[in-house]
Short mmCIF file of C-alpha atoms in Angstrom, two decimals:
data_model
loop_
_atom_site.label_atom_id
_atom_site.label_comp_id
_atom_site.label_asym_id
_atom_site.label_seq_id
_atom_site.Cartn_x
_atom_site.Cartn_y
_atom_site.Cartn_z
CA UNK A 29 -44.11 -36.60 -52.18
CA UNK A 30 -46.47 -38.73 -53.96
CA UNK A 31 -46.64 -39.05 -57.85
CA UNK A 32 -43.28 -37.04 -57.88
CA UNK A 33 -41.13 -37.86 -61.07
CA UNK A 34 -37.21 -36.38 -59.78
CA UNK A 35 -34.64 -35.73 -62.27
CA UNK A 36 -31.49 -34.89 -60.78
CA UNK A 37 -27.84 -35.40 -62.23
CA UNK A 38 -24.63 -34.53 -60.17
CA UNK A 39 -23.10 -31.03 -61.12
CA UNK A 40 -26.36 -29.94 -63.39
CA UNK A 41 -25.96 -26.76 -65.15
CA UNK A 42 -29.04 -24.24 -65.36
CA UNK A 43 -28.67 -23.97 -69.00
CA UNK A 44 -28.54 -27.80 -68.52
CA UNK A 45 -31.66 -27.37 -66.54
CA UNK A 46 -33.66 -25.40 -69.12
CA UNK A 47 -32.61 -27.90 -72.18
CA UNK A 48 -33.85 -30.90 -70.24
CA UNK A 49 -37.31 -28.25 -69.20
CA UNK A 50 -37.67 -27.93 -73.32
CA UNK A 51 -37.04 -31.58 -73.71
CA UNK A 52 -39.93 -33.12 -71.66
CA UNK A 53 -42.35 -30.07 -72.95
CA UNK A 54 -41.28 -31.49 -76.37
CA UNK A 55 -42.35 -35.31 -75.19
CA UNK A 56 -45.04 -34.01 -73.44
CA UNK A 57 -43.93 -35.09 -69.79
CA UNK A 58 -43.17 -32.54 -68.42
CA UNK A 59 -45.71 -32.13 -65.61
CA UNK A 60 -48.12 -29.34 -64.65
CA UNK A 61 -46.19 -28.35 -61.15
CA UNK A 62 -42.80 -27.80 -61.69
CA UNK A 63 -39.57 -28.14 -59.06
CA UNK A 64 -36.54 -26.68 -60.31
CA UNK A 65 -33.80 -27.17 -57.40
CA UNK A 66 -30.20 -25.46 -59.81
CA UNK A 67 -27.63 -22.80 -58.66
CA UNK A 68 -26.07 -24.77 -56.47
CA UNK A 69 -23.13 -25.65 -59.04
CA UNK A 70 -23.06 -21.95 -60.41
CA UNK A 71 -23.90 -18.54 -61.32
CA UNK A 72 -27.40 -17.46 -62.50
CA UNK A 73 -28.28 -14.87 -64.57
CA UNK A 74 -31.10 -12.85 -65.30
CA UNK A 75 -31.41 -14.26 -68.60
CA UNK A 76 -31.10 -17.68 -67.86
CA UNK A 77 -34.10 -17.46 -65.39
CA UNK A 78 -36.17 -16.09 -68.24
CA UNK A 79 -35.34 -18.25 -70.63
CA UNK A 80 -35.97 -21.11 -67.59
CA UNK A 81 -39.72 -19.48 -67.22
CA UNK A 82 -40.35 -19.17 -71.53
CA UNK A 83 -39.35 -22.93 -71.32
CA UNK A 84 -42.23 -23.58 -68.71
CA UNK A 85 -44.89 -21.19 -70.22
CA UNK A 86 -47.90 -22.93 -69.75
CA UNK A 87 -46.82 -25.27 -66.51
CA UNK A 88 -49.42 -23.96 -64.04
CA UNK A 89 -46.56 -23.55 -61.00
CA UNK A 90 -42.99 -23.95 -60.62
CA UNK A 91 -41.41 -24.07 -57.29
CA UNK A 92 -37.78 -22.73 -57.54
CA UNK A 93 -35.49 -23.90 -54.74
CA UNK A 94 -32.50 -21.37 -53.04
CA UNK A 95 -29.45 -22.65 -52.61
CA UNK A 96 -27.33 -23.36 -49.36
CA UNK A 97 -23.80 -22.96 -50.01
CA UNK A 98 -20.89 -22.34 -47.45
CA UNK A 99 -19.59 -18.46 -47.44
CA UNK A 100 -16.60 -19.39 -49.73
CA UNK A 101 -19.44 -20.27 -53.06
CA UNK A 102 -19.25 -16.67 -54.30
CA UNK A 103 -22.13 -16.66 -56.18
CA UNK A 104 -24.91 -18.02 -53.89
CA UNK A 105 -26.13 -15.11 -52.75
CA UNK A 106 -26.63 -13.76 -56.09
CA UNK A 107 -28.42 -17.28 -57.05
CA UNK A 108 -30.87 -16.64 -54.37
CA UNK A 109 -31.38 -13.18 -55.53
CA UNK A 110 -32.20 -13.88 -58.83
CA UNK A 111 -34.66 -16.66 -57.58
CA UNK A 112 -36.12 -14.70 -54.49
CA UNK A 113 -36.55 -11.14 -57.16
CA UNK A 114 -37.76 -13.47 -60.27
CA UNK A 115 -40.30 -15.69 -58.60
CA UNK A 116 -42.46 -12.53 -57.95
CA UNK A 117 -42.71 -11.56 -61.34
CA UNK A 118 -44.18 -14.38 -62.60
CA UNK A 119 -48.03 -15.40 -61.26
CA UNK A 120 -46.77 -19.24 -61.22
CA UNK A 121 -43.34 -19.07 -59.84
CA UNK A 122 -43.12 -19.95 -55.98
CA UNK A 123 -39.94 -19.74 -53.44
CA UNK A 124 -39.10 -22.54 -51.16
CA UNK A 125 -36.99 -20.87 -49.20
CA UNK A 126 -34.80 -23.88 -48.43
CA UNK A 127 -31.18 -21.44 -47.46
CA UNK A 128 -33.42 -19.87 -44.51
CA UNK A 129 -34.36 -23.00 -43.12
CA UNK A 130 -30.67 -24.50 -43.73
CA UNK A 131 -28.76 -21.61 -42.23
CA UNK A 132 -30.62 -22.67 -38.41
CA UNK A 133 -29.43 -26.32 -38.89
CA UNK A 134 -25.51 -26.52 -40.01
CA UNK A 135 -25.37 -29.97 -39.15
CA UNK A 136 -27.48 -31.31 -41.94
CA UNK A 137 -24.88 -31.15 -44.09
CA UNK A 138 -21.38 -32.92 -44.49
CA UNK A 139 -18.27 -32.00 -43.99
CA UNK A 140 -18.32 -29.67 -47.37
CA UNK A 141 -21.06 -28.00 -45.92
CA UNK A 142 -22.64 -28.39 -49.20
CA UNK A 143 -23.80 -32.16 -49.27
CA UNK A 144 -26.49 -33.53 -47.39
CA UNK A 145 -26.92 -37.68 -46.82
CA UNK A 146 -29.72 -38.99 -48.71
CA UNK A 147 -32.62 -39.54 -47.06
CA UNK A 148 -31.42 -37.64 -43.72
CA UNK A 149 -33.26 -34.61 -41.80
CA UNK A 150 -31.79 -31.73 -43.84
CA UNK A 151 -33.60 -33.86 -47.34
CA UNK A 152 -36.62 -34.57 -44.85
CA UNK A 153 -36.69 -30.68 -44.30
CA UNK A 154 -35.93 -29.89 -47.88
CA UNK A 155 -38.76 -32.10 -48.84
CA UNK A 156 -41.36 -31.18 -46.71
CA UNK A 157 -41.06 -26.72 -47.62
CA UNK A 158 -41.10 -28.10 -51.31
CA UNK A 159 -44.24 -29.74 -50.64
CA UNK A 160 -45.75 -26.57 -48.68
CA UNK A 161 -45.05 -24.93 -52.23
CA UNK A 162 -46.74 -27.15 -54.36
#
């Protein structure tokens, strides 16, 4: 995706997540459009979501991404919930729907069924519904 700045750090925490949000506001770097791919190492609350969307008040969209975790990750489903119910109340927020498109193609992902290889379809796909969101 062109002009894309990526911040990613293994195991990232949403709380994580929403101090590094209020960090580039307070640089000013943080961009207008907004991906914010988190859940995937743990529960999300209600709260944390809002407090995710007051630290991007004023970015003019932010694409949340659901998470794609094997059956045994007890709390992706309610990850996805909280994404897939908070998006709509919020005129910026958008869904890339990434678990949906995941759940057709097991074979993107390793053996963990949680890791994809860099640069391989499953990213390809991930890449390309982020970009139909921005």
């Amino acid at each position: 995706i062109p002009g894309v700045v990526v911040d990613a750090a293994v195991s990232r925490q949403w709380d994580a997540g929403v101090a590094l949000v209020q960090q580039l506001k307070a640089e000013h770097t943080l961009g207008a459009i907004v991906v914010i791919d988190l859940g995937t190492n743990g529960p999300v609350s209600w709260q944390q979501f809002t407090n995710m969307m007051e630290a991007l008040a004023g970015v003019s969209r932010v694409v949340f991404v659901t998470v794609h975790l094997p059956p045994s990750y007890s709390w992706s489903a309610s990850v996805n919930e909280v994404l897939q119910e908070g998006v709509v109340r919020y005129p910026q927020g958008r869904l890339a729907d990434f678990n949906k498109l995941a759940e057709a193609h097991p074979s993107w992902f390793g053996a963990d069924g949680v890791h994809m290889p860099i640069g391989g379809p499953g990213a390809q796909a991930m890449a390309s519904l982020i970009k139909s969101q921005i």
